[in-house]
């Protein structure tokens, strides 16, 4: 939003702070301007789920109105620093800004684009200009006007009030703080003569729209998976069931929403692992006990030992992007990387990707069946590079020995900011007529392996655990 013409991040700006001031949201832009932004975001693949995009458009429009150079990557990156996009990896947003005042064509088959987005996200995701305007149909937006709000108390019960702020006041809920504690992977590698080992910790999928659902008496609860798959993490969301139970209890419409700290404490995480591979290619995976994870690991490593371990911490899920098989394939890809650091991965679905990280960025090659729409496929692959780089270098949830989470803000989860992102160059080997499969999952795993290999010590050893705490930079 713009407050007296200045861009402000609305999600952390209390309404009282803008009392009496001039506030412009996306809906207040001249239609010609918002339509132009919607078109250019769709044309460049700069919006996927679309949750972050209205705020980003307002930021960029504020920059444009002040005469800022939308073609200058550093200027745009600086403008985006206060924002967070989990899906796109920033690069296509920078490209959208640069294309704003040029003529962009939208003569693509957007049904085919929607099919590609749905394959990549493993959940329905629409592709259209108005997705960039926040019209993706988010779960929390669909509740009838006047629906009461339920927020989670510390004891795990729901407190209902007419508004969100009233509900939060009743339970004395305060915003979570970010932690300054360093993450430590909780599992040790089994002793043995190993060629390569890796320890990982809890990772939050960090989707931007926190889990939400609502229900009316006699109706079905709203699905938190409104427009996109949240990287598999919302599949086990308990909110629809909670909404159904609460509406049956109180008999009036109610909407439920997790706060960010609720998502960190209660939402599904990538399970921590300790992986060891011997020179003959056999190996062991020690993993936090997680339903379905052993099957996922054995889908790519049927002869490996899998040890599930009970450890205190937030819930984990095997539905998270590439959980289990991704770690094993990343270790194998790092072990077989080319002299120039190129890694290759073939996913259980049959998608293939190779990634090389060089001085000018990440070079990605992908085969994922019939492409359907190169703009969307490219956007997802760039987003996957961003997520994988964060996974290897900076992302984690700090969890203490009692299982308590200490990374309670979205900023403390370690998502790479625009200025920390390397350039990504994507090429596709199209396979007309072949079943489309998720290429970005292959890119995600191959990039993780390539980023790990790129951080080899001078003696040749790979860093022992993720996140490594290092940042990979390359010129724009
Ligand atoms: S498009 Fe930015 S968070 Fe989804």
Tab-separated table of C-alpha atoms and ligand atoms in Angstrom:
chain	number	residue	atom	x	y	z
A	1	UNK	CA	0.000	0.000	0.000
A	2	UNK	CA	0.975	3.649	-0.316
A	3	UNK	CA	0.651	5.847	2.778
A	4	UNK	CA	0.717	9.497	1.761
A	5	UNK	CA	2.341	8.250	-1.453
A	6	UNK	CA	5.085	6.255	0.315
A	7	UNK	CA	5.182	2.442	-0.012
A	8	UNK	CA	4.523	0.614	3.279
A	9	UNK	CA	4.200	-3.090	4.050
A	10	UNK	CA	0.568	-3.428	5.108
A	11	UNK	CA	0.950	-6.804	6.865
A	12	UNK	CA	3.035	-5.211	9.636
A	13	UNK	CA	1.379	-1.778	9.724
A	14	UNK	CA	-1.321	-1.407	12.402
A	15	UNK	CA	-4.409	0.483	11.190
A	16	UNK	CA	-4.001	3.024	14.018
A	17	UNK	CA	-0.679	4.111	12.560
A	18	UNK	CA	-2.317	5.261	9.331
A	19	UNK	CA	-5.270	6.958	11.000
A	20	UNK	CA	-6.026	10.235	9.223
A	21	UNK	CA	-3.514	9.572	6.454
A	22	UNK	CA	-4.010	8.945	2.768
A	23	UNK	CA	-3.900	5.179	2.088
A	24	UNK	CA	-3.891	3.700	-1.422
A	25	UNK	CA	-4.123	-0.037	-1.957
A	26	UNK	CA	-4.015	-1.914	-5.240
A	27	UNK	CA	-7.765	-1.385	-5.618
A	28	UNK	CA	-7.132	2.369	-5.545
A	29	UNK	CA	-4.738	2.418	-8.486
A	30	UNK	CA	-6.096	3.701	-11.806
A	31	UNK	CA	-7.448	0.647	-13.654
A	32	UNK	CA	-5.058	1.233	-16.555
A	33	UNK	CA	-2.088	0.966	-14.178
A	34	UNK	CA	-3.230	-2.118	-12.282
A	35	UNK	CA	-4.202	-3.815	-15.553
A	36	UNK	CA	-0.777	-3.039	-16.999
A	37	UNK	CA	0.922	-4.543	-13.944
A	38	UNK	CA	-1.328	-7.606	-14.011
A	39	UNK	CA	-0.541	-8.180	-17.662
A	40	UNK	CA	3.200	-7.786	-17.321
A	41	UNK	CA	3.337	-10.059	-14.239
A	42	UNK	CA	1.407	-12.745	-16.108
A	43	UNK	CA	3.533	-12.316	-19.235
A	44	UNK	CA	6.795	-12.802	-17.341
A	45	UNK	CA	5.660	-15.468	-14.851
A	46	UNK	CA	6.276	-13.064	-11.964
A	47	UNK	CA	3.310	-14.291	-9.929
A	48	UNK	CA	2.519	-17.878	-8.956
A	49	UNK	CA	0.194	-18.178	-5.943
A	50	UNK	CA	-0.196	-14.383	-6.085
A	51	UNK	CA	-0.323	-13.820	-2.341
A	52	UNK	CA	2.685	-11.487	-2.251
A	53	UNK	CA	2.003	-9.775	-5.554
A	54	UNK	CA	-0.436	-6.940	-4.710
A	55	UNK	CA	2.036	-5.526	-2.183
A	56	UNK	CA	4.907	-5.881	-4.616
A	57	UNK	CA	2.951	-4.155	-7.387
A	58	UNK	CA	2.228	-1.236	-5.048
A	59	UNK	CA	5.921	-1.039	-4.163
A	60	UNK	CA	6.947	-1.029	-7.819
A	61	UNK	CA	4.261	1.451	-8.763
A	62	UNK	CA	5.432	3.730	-5.956
A	63	UNK	CA	8.956	3.475	-7.375
A	64	UNK	CA	7.694	4.213	-10.877
A	65	UNK	CA	5.758	7.279	-9.743
A	66	UNK	CA	8.850	8.698	-8.111
A	67	UNK	CA	10.820	8.246	-11.322
A	68	UNK	CA	12.796	5.217	-10.083
A	69	UNK	CA	14.555	3.183	-12.754
A	70	UNK	CA	12.504	-0.002	-13.174
A	71	UNK	CA	15.161	-1.342	-15.552
A	72	UNK	CA	17.892	-1.254	-12.927
A	73	UNK	CA	18.100	-4.589	-11.134
A	74	UNK	CA	19.758	-3.187	-8.008
A	75	UNK	CA	17.159	-0.447	-7.682
A	76	UNK	CA	14.332	-2.952	-7.995
A	77	UNK	CA	16.017	-5.430	-5.634
A	78	UNK	CA	16.390	-2.677	-3.039
A	79	UNK	CA	12.720	-1.763	-3.432
A	80	UNK	CA	11.753	-5.423	-2.942
A	81	UNK	CA	13.855	-5.880	0.195
A	82	UNK	CA	10.903	-5.293	2.517
A	83	UNK	CA	8.840	-7.967	0.733
A	84	UNK	CA	8.803	-11.715	0.657
A	85	UNK	CA	7.932	-13.914	-2.292
A	86	UNK	CA	8.280	-17.607	-1.592
A	87	UNK	CA	7.244	-18.856	-5.008
A	88	UNK	CA	9.059	-17.027	-7.774
A	89	UNK	CA	12.696	-16.594	-6.700
A	90	UNK	CA	12.502	-12.848	-7.474
A	91	UNK	CA	14.078	-12.901	-10.934
A	92	UNK	CA	10.817	-12.838	-12.879
A	93	UNK	CA	9.560	-9.981	-10.683
A	94	UNK	CA	12.651	-7.979	-11.638
A	95	UNK	CA	11.905	-8.862	-15.276
A	96	UNK	CA	8.271	-7.739	-14.863
A	97	UNK	CA	9.396	-4.372	-13.508
A	98	UNK	CA	11.721	-3.876	-16.481
A	99	UNK	CA	8.935	-4.796	-18.916
A	100	UNK	CA	6.275	-2.508	-17.402
A	101	UNK	CA	6.481	0.225	-19.981
A	102	UNK	CA	6.979	-2.042	-22.977
A	103	UNK	CA	4.300	-3.749	-25.006
A	104	UNK	CA	3.833	-7.275	-23.726
A	105	UNK	CA	1.803	-9.881	-25.551
A	106	UNK	CA	-0.506	-12.199	-23.635
A	107	UNK	CA	-1.441	-14.407	-26.556
A	108	UNK	CA	-0.476	-17.629	-24.770
A	109	UNK	CA	-2.802	-20.518	-24.037
A	110	UNK	CA	-3.465	-19.782	-20.356
A	111	UNK	CA	-5.317	-23.090	-19.926
A	112	UNK	CA	-2.095	-24.867	-20.890
A	113	UNK	CA	-0.214	-22.537	-18.543
A	114	UNK	CA	-2.603	-23.462	-15.743
A	115	UNK	CA	-1.997	-27.158	-16.450
A	116	UNK	CA	1.776	-26.649	-16.238
A	117	UNK	CA	1.410	-24.661	-12.979
A	118	UNK	CA	-0.775	-27.393	-11.499
A	119	UNK	CA	1.761	-30.078	-12.437
A	120	UNK	CA	4.602	-28.056	-10.940
A	121	UNK	CA	2.787	-27.188	-7.726
A	122	UNK	CA	1.072	-30.572	-7.255
A	123	UNK	CA	-2.154	-28.635	-6.576
A	124	UNK	CA	-4.542	-26.536	-8.604
A	125	UNK	CA	-2.976	-23.229	-9.507
A	126	UNK	CA	-4.509	-20.837	-11.990
A	127	UNK	CA	-2.578	-18.664	-14.395
A	128	UNK	CA	-4.265	-15.405	-15.388
A	129	UNK	CA	-3.530	-11.683	-15.101
A	130	UNK	CA	-5.885	-11.178	-12.172
A	131	UNK	CA	-3.941	-13.685	-10.041
A	132	UNK	CA	-1.320	-10.935	-9.756
A	133	UNK	CA	-4.004	-8.639	-8.369
A	134	UNK	CA	-4.615	-10.919	-5.394
A	135	UNK	CA	-7.651	-12.632	-6.887
A	136	UNK	CA	-6.402	-16.182	-6.470
A	137	UNK	CA	-9.332	-17.033	-4.195
A	138	UNK	CA	-7.408	-17.314	-0.929
A	139	UNK	CA	-9.092	-19.329	1.795
A	140	UNK	CA	-9.323	-16.474	4.271
A	141	UNK	CA	-10.892	-14.141	1.677
A	142	UNK	CA	-13.875	-16.339	0.890
A	143	UNK	CA	-15.658	-16.240	4.243
A	144	UNK	CA	-18.990	-14.377	4.250
A	145	UNK	CA	-18.791	-10.807	5.540
A	146	UNK	CA	-19.275	-10.635	9.289
A	147	UNK	CA	-18.076	-14.176	9.932
A	148	UNK	CA	-16.608	-14.508	13.421
A	149	UNK	CA	-12.889	-15.166	13.712
A	150	UNK	CA	-11.177	-17.931	15.667
A	151	UNK	CA	-7.548	-17.768	16.767
A	152	UNK	CA	-5.503	-20.374	18.527
A	153	UNK	CA	-4.772	-20.039	22.248
A	154	UNK	CA	-1.570	-21.260	23.796
A	155	UNK	CA	-3.294	-24.423	25.035
A	156	UNK	CA	-4.363	-25.340	21.490
A	157	UNK	CA	-8.054	-24.348	21.867
A	158	UNK	CA	-9.806	-21.827	19.620
A	159	UNK	CA	-11.011	-18.459	20.882
A	160	UNK	CA	-13.832	-16.868	18.869
A	161	UNK	CA	-14.537	-13.130	18.579
A	162	UNK	CA	-16.123	-10.749	16.054
A	163	UNK	CA	-12.737	-9.597	14.714
A	164	UNK	CA	-9.181	-10.882	14.529
A	165	UNK	CA	-7.786	-8.143	16.764
A	166	UNK	CA	-10.469	-8.751	19.408
A	167	UNK	CA	-9.754	-12.479	19.403
A	168	UNK	CA	-6.028	-11.872	19.728
A	169	UNK	CA	-6.625	-9.380	22.551
A	170	UNK	CA	-8.769	-11.885	24.473
A	171	UNK	CA	-6.023	-14.485	24.514
A	172	UNK	CA	-3.214	-11.964	24.956
A	173	UNK	CA	-1.474	-13.172	21.812
A	174	UNK	CA	1.770	-11.366	21.040
A	175	UNK	CA	3.762	-11.538	17.840
A	176	UNK	CA	6.562	-14.074	17.775
A	177	UNK	CA	10.155	-12.882	17.914
A	178	UNK	CA	13.001	-13.865	15.683
A	179	UNK	CA	15.801	-15.875	17.170
A	180	UNK	CA	19.503	-15.203	17.278
A	181	UNK	CA	20.339	-18.816	18.114
A	182	UNK	CA	22.209	-20.832	15.472
A	183	UNK	CA	20.475	-23.957	14.155
A	184	UNK	CA	21.997	-27.352	14.928
A	185	UNK	CA	20.911	-30.485	13.026
A	186	UNK	CA	19.479	-32.845	15.659
A	187	UNK	CA	20.577	-36.225	14.253
A	188	UNK	CA	24.067	-37.739	14.183
A	189	UNK	CA	25.413	-39.686	11.225
A	190	UNK	CA	25.777	-43.409	12.057
A	191	UNK	CA	29.404	-44.468	12.554
A	192	UNK	CA	30.970	-46.192	9.558
A	193	UNK	CA	33.323	-45.796	6.635
A	194	UNK	CA	31.400	-43.296	4.544
A	195	UNK	CA	32.282	-41.574	1.283
A	196	UNK	CA	29.803	-38.744	1.841
A	197	UNK	CA	27.582	-37.625	4.721
A	198	UNK	CA	24.970	-34.924	5.257
A	199	UNK	CA	22.988	-33.658	8.254
A	200	UNK	CA	19.904	-31.493	7.858
A	201	UNK	CA	17.490	-29.838	10.277
A	202	UNK	CA	13.841	-28.839	10.328
A	203	UNK	CA	12.941	-26.592	7.407
A	204	UNK	CA	9.737	-24.565	7.230
A	205	UNK	CA	8.091	-24.470	3.794
A	206	UNK	CA	7.380	-20.795	4.570
A	207	UNK	CA	4.370	-20.391	2.321
A	208	UNK	CA	3.095	-16.855	2.687
A	209	UNK	CA	-0.637	-17.317	3.260
A	210	UNK	CA	-0.859	-18.888	6.702
A	211	UNK	CA	-3.306	-21.798	7.030
A	212	UNK	CA	-6.920	-20.653	7.028
A	213	UNK	CA	-10.329	-22.241	6.706
A	214	UNK	CA	-13.933	-21.263	7.361
A	215	UNK	CA	-17.255	-22.999	7.545
A	216	UNK	CA	-20.960	-22.237	7.764
A	217	UNK	CA	-23.458	-24.521	9.510
A	218	UNK	CA	-24.236	-27.456	7.230
A	219	UNK	CA	-21.445	-26.577	4.760
A	220	UNK	CA	-18.060	-28.049	3.963
A	221	UNK	CA	-15.011	-26.270	5.388
A	222	UNK	CA	-12.945	-24.115	2.988
A	223	UNK	CA	-9.766	-25.663	1.655
A	224	UNK	CA	-6.543	-23.885	2.765
A	225	UNK	CA	-5.050	-24.907	-0.603
A	226	UNK	CA	-6.633	-22.022	-2.482
A	227	UNK	CA	-4.248	-21.309	-5.329
A	228	UNK	CA	-1.153	-23.440	-5.242
A	229	UNK	CA	0.261	-26.293	-3.278
A	230	UNK	CA	2.316	-24.551	-0.582
A	231	UNK	CA	5.063	-26.954	-1.694
A	232	UNK	CA	3.081	-29.899	-0.331
A	233	UNK	CA	2.972	-28.495	3.185
A	234	UNK	CA	-0.694	-27.607	3.459
A	235	UNK	CA	-1.876	-31.070	2.436
A	236	UNK	CA	-1.943	-32.243	6.081
A	237	UNK	CA	-3.352	-28.928	7.430
A	238	UNK	CA	-5.723	-29.632	10.347
A	239	UNK	CA	-7.709	-26.412	9.882
A	240	UNK	CA	-10.603	-27.725	7.740
A	241	UNK	CA	-11.333	-30.401	10.348
A	242	UNK	CA	-11.041	-27.822	13.129
A	243	UNK	CA	-13.408	-25.471	11.247
A	244	UNK	CA	-15.975	-28.248	10.834
A	245	UNK	CA	-15.778	-29.116	14.536
A	246	UNK	CA	-15.997	-25.483	15.660
A	247	UNK	CA	-18.967	-24.579	13.470
A	248	UNK	CA	-20.793	-27.663	14.741
A	249	UNK	CA	-20.029	-26.517	18.270
A	250	UNK	CA	-21.021	-22.844	18.076
A	251	UNK	CA	-23.650	-23.079	15.323
A	252	UNK	CA	-22.643	-19.866	13.500
A	253	UNK	CA	-20.215	-19.234	10.602
A	254	UNK	CA	-16.613	-19.065	11.712
A	255	UNK	CA	-13.236	-18.572	10.073
A	256	UNK	CA	-10.018	-19.940	11.519
A	257	UNK	CA	-6.551	-18.646	10.827
A	258	UNK	CA	-3.154	-19.624	12.079
A	259	UNK	CA	-0.734	-16.823	12.855
A	260	UNK	CA	2.819	-17.107	11.566
A	261	UNK	CA	4.001	-18.439	14.922
A	262	UNK	CA	1.200	-21.041	14.866
A	263	UNK	CA	2.430	-22.184	11.435
A	264	UNK	CA	6.002	-22.429	12.674
A	265	UNK	CA	5.039	-24.402	15.785
A	266	UNK	CA	2.261	-26.563	14.313
A	267	UNK	CA	2.652	-26.619	10.535
A	268	UNK	CA	4.393	-29.425	8.669
A	269	UNK	CA	8.179	-29.201	8.417
A	270	UNK	CA	10.736	-30.952	6.275
A	271	UNK	CA	12.006	-33.746	8.545
A	272	UNK	CA	15.613	-33.586	9.806
A	273	UNK	CA	17.920	-36.298	8.464
A	274	UNK	CA	21.440	-37.672	8.853
A	275	UNK	CA	22.522	-39.391	5.639
A	276	UNK	CA	25.610	-41.502	4.988
A	277	UNK	CA	26.605	-43.047	1.659
A	278	UNK	CA	29.425	-45.560	1.185
A	279	UNK	CA	31.752	-45.691	-1.812
A	280	UNK	CA	29.752	-48.604	-3.271
A	281	UNK	CA	26.592	-46.450	-3.401
A	282	UNK	CA	24.785	-48.079	-0.474
A	283	UNK	CA	23.733	-45.935	2.437
A	284	UNK	CA	21.787	-45.159	5.581
A	285	UNK	CA	19.202	-42.472	6.275
A	286	UNK	CA	18.422	-41.602	9.875
A	287	UNK	CA	15.289	-39.471	9.872
A	288	UNK	CA	12.836	-37.930	12.335
A	289	UNK	CA	9.896	-40.334	12.526
A	290	UNK	CA	7.475	-39.183	9.814
A	291	UNK	CA	4.538	-41.012	8.294
A	292	UNK	CA	5.367	-42.191	4.780
A	293	UNK	CA	8.979	-40.968	4.752
A	294	UNK	CA	10.545	-44.448	4.610
A	295	UNK	CA	8.549	-45.250	1.449
A	296	UNK	CA	9.634	-41.974	-0.134
A	297	UNK	CA	13.284	-42.719	0.597
A	298	UNK	CA	13.024	-46.317	-0.611
A	299	UNK	CA	11.371	-45.158	-3.853
A	300	UNK	CA	14.848	-44.047	-4.970
A	301	UNK	CA	17.051	-46.155	-2.670
A	302	UNK	CA	15.368	-49.539	-2.117
A	303	UNK	CA	18.546	-51.103	-0.725
A	304	UNK	CA	19.368	-48.320	1.774
A	305	UNK	CA	18.725	-48.664	5.500
A	306	UNK	CA	16.160	-46.252	6.909
A	307	UNK	CA	16.162	-45.608	10.667
A	308	UNK	CA	13.269	-43.540	11.997
A	309	UNK	CA	14.057	-41.755	15.247
A	310	UNK	CA	11.733	-40.082	17.752
A	311	UNK	CA	12.938	-36.531	18.407
A	312	UNK	CA	11.187	-33.623	20.085
A	313	UNK	CA	10.245	-30.902	17.615
A	314	UNK	CA	7.523	-29.514	15.357
A	315	UNK	CA	5.393	-31.821	13.169
A	316	UNK	CA	7.081	-33.211	10.066
A	317	UNK	CA	5.525	-34.410	6.833
A	318	UNK	CA	6.555	-36.544	3.896
A	319	UNK	CA	4.263	-34.463	1.668
A	320	UNK	CA	6.755	-31.560	1.641
A	321	UNK	CA	8.470	-31.020	-1.701
A	322	UNK	CA	10.804	-33.967	-2.502
A	323	UNK	CA	11.057	-34.922	1.203
A	324	UNK	CA	13.143	-38.071	1.636
A	325	UNK	CA	13.901	-38.894	-1.951
A	326	UNK	CA	15.231	-35.403	-2.577
A	327	UNK	CA	17.894	-35.633	0.127
A	328	UNK	CA	19.080	-39.046	-1.097
A	329	UNK	CA	19.206	-37.947	-4.743
A	330	UNK	CA	21.019	-34.732	-3.768
A	331	UNK	CA	23.703	-36.748	-1.968
A	332	UNK	CA	24.080	-39.058	-4.977
A	333	UNK	CA	24.151	-36.129	-7.409
A	334	UNK	CA	26.860	-34.402	-5.366
A	335	UNK	CA	28.885	-37.634	-5.282
A	336	UNK	CA	28.738	-37.923	-9.067
A	337	UNK	CA	29.038	-34.211	-9.944
A	338	UNK	CA	31.114	-33.356	-12.990
A	339	UNK	CA	34.497	-31.634	-12.778
A	340	UNK	CA	32.754	-28.294	-13.366
A	341	UNK	CA	30.281	-29.041	-10.542
A	342	UNK	CA	27.368	-29.980	-12.796
A	343	UNK	CA	24.815	-32.149	-11.011
A	344	UNK	CA	22.080	-34.292	-12.562
A	345	UNK	CA	18.883	-35.610	-11.034
A	346	UNK	CA	16.044	-37.790	-12.324
A	347	UNK	CA	12.994	-37.670	-10.052
A	348	UNK	CA	10.710	-40.623	-9.255
A	349	UNK	CA	8.196	-39.007	-11.683
A	350	UNK	CA	10.762	-39.141	-14.493
A	351	UNK	CA	11.685	-35.451	-14.712
A	352	UNK	CA	15.364	-34.718	-15.308
A	353	UNK	CA	17.435	-31.630	-14.523
A	354	UNK	CA	21.078	-30.637	-14.608
A	355	UNK	CA	22.433	-27.618	-12.758
A	356	UNK	CA	25.811	-25.907	-12.872
A	357	UNK	CA	26.610	-22.960	-10.645
A	358	UNK	CA	29.140	-20.629	-12.222
A	359	UNK	CA	30.313	-17.058	-11.821
A	360	UNK	CA	27.396	-15.775	-13.856
A	361	UNK	CA	24.728	-17.728	-12.004
A	362	UNK	CA	22.951	-21.075	-12.103
A	363	UNK	CA	22.728	-22.821	-15.489
A	364	UNK	CA	19.705	-25.099	-15.489
A	365	UNK	CA	18.595	-27.629	-18.085
A	366	UNK	CA	15.262	-29.407	-17.657
A	367	UNK	CA	13.261	-32.230	-19.253
A	368	UNK	CA	9.754	-32.553	-17.842
A	369	UNK	CA	7.477	-33.967	-20.539
A	370	UNK	CA	5.446	-31.684	-22.776
A	371	UNK	CA	6.275	-28.148	-21.697
A	372	UNK	CA	2.758	-26.685	-22.178
A	373	UNK	CA	3.902	-23.176	-21.220
A	374	UNK	CA	7.526	-22.132	-21.070
A	375	UNK	CA	6.836	-18.950	-19.061
A	376	UNK	CA	5.239	-20.819	-16.174
A	377	UNK	CA	7.695	-23.716	-16.349
A	378	UNK	CA	10.610	-21.275	-16.241
A	379	UNK	CA	9.089	-19.332	-13.345
A	380	UNK	CA	8.727	-22.503	-11.295
A	381	UNK	CA	12.259	-23.609	-12.090
A	382	UNK	CA	13.691	-20.242	-10.998
A	383	UNK	CA	11.597	-20.445	-7.834
A	384	UNK	CA	12.976	-23.932	-7.203
A	385	UNK	CA	16.552	-22.652	-7.542
A	386	UNK	CA	15.783	-19.946	-4.983
A	387	UNK	CA	14.259	-22.432	-2.543
A	388	UNK	CA	17.101	-24.931	-2.950
A	389	UNK	CA	19.801	-22.292	-2.454
A	390	UNK	CA	18.046	-21.210	0.733
A	391	UNK	CA	17.716	-24.806	1.926
A	392	UNK	CA	21.436	-25.442	1.541
A	393	UNK	CA	22.771	-22.083	2.731
A	394	UNK	CA	20.375	-20.324	5.090
A	395	UNK	CA	16.980	-21.879	5.847
A	396	UNK	CA	16.158	-23.579	9.129
A	397	UNK	CA	13.883	-23.591	12.129
A	398	UNK	CA	15.774	-23.311	15.411
A	399	UNK	CA	14.402	-25.972	17.768
A	400	UNK	CA	15.687	-26.487	21.315
A	401	UNK	CA	16.202	-29.803	23.092
A	402	UNK	CA	12.641	-29.724	24.431
A	403	UNK	CA	11.291	-29.432	20.894
A	404	UNK	CA	10.313	-25.769	21.256
A	405	UNK	CA	10.613	-23.650	18.073
A	406	UNK	CA	12.502	-20.363	18.349
A	407	UNK	CA	12.215	-19.046	14.771
A	408	UNK	CA	8.798	-17.450	15.118
A	409	UNK	CA	8.816	-14.825	12.386
A	410	UNK	CA	8.864	-15.440	8.674
A	411	UNK	CA	12.088	-13.421	8.451
A	412	UNK	CA	13.870	-15.761	10.848
A	413	UNK	CA	13.319	-18.749	8.556
A	414	UNK	CA	16.242	-17.715	6.344
A	415	UNK	CA	14.521	-17.193	2.978
A	416	UNK	CA	16.948	-15.606	0.513
A	417	UNK	CA	16.251	-11.947	-0.216
A	418	UNK	CA	16.324	-10.471	-3.724
A	419	UNK	CA	19.878	-9.176	-3.339
A	420	UNK	CA	21.124	-12.631	-2.276
A	421	UNK	CA	19.732	-14.389	-5.314
A	422	UNK	CA	22.002	-15.459	-8.142
A	423	UNK	CA	21.000	-15.141	-11.792
A	424	UNK	CA	19.274	-18.226	-13.192
A	425	UNK	CA	19.497	-19.340	-16.832
A	426	UNK	CA	16.955	-21.998	-17.774
A	427	UNK	CA	16.788	-24.162	-20.900
A	428	UNK	CA	14.198	-26.836	-21.635
A	429	UNK	CA	14.316	-30.022	-23.662
A	430	UNK	CA	10.663	-30.080	-24.707
A	431	UNK	CA	9.060	-33.494	-25.213
A	432	UNK	CA	5.870	-32.855	-27.227
A	433	UNK	CA	3.194	-35.432	-26.455
A	434	UNK	CA	4.949	-36.759	-23.339
A	435	UNK	CA	3.136	-36.707	-19.994
A	436	UNK	CA	4.002	-33.423	-18.196
A	437	UNK	CA	5.804	-33.982	-14.877
A	438	UNK	CA	7.195	-31.543	-12.333
A	439	UNK	CA	10.485	-30.188	-13.663
A	440	UNK	CA	10.903	-27.774	-10.762
A	441	UNK	CA	11.186	-30.671	-8.289
A	442	UNK	CA	14.127	-31.998	-10.330
A	443	UNK	CA	15.631	-28.502	-10.438
A	444	UNK	CA	15.141	-28.122	-6.687
A	445	UNK	CA	17.141	-31.260	-5.888
A	446	UNK	CA	19.807	-30.753	-8.562
A	447	UNK	CA	20.328	-27.145	-7.412
A	448	UNK	CA	20.686	-28.227	-3.785
A	449	UNK	CA	23.393	-30.683	-4.836
A	450	UNK	CA	25.114	-28.112	-7.070
A	451	UNK	CA	25.055	-25.440	-4.337
A	452	UNK	CA	26.545	-27.941	-1.905
A	453	UNK	CA	29.276	-28.910	-4.367
A	454	UNK	CA	29.997	-25.223	-5.020
A	455	UNK	CA	30.865	-24.851	-1.328
A	456	UNK	CA	33.488	-27.622	-1.199
A	457	UNK	CA	36.360	-26.879	1.141
A	458	UNK	CA	39.773	-26.472	-0.472
A	459	UNK	CA	40.630	-30.051	0.619
A	460	UNK	CA	37.618	-31.344	-1.310
A	461	UNK	CA	35.307	-32.014	1.650
A	462	UNK	CA	31.672	-31.037	1.394
A	463	UNK	CA	30.167	-28.998	4.252
A	464	UNK	CA	28.893	-31.499	6.849
A	465	UNK	CA	25.432	-30.039	7.305
A	466	UNK	CA	22.782	-27.718	5.874
A	467	UNK	CA	22.267	-24.824	6.200
A	468	UNK	CA	25.899	-24.019	5.660
A	469	UNK	CA	25.542	-20.358	6.651
A	470	UNK	CA	27.286	-19.205	3.485
A	471	UNK	CA	25.823	-17.149	0.651
A	472	UNK	CA	26.500	-17.821	-3.003
A	473	UNK	CA	26.797	-14.656	-5.008
A	474	UNK	CA	27.054	-14.088	-8.712
A	475	UNK	CA	26.879	-10.965	-10.849
A	476	UNK	CA	23.420	-10.094	-12.133
B	1	LIG	S1	3.782	-15.575	-5.854
B	1	LIG	FE1	4.954	-14.624	-4.291
B	1	LIG	S2	4.516	-15.802	-2.518
B	1	LIG	FE2	3.490	-16.857	-4.110
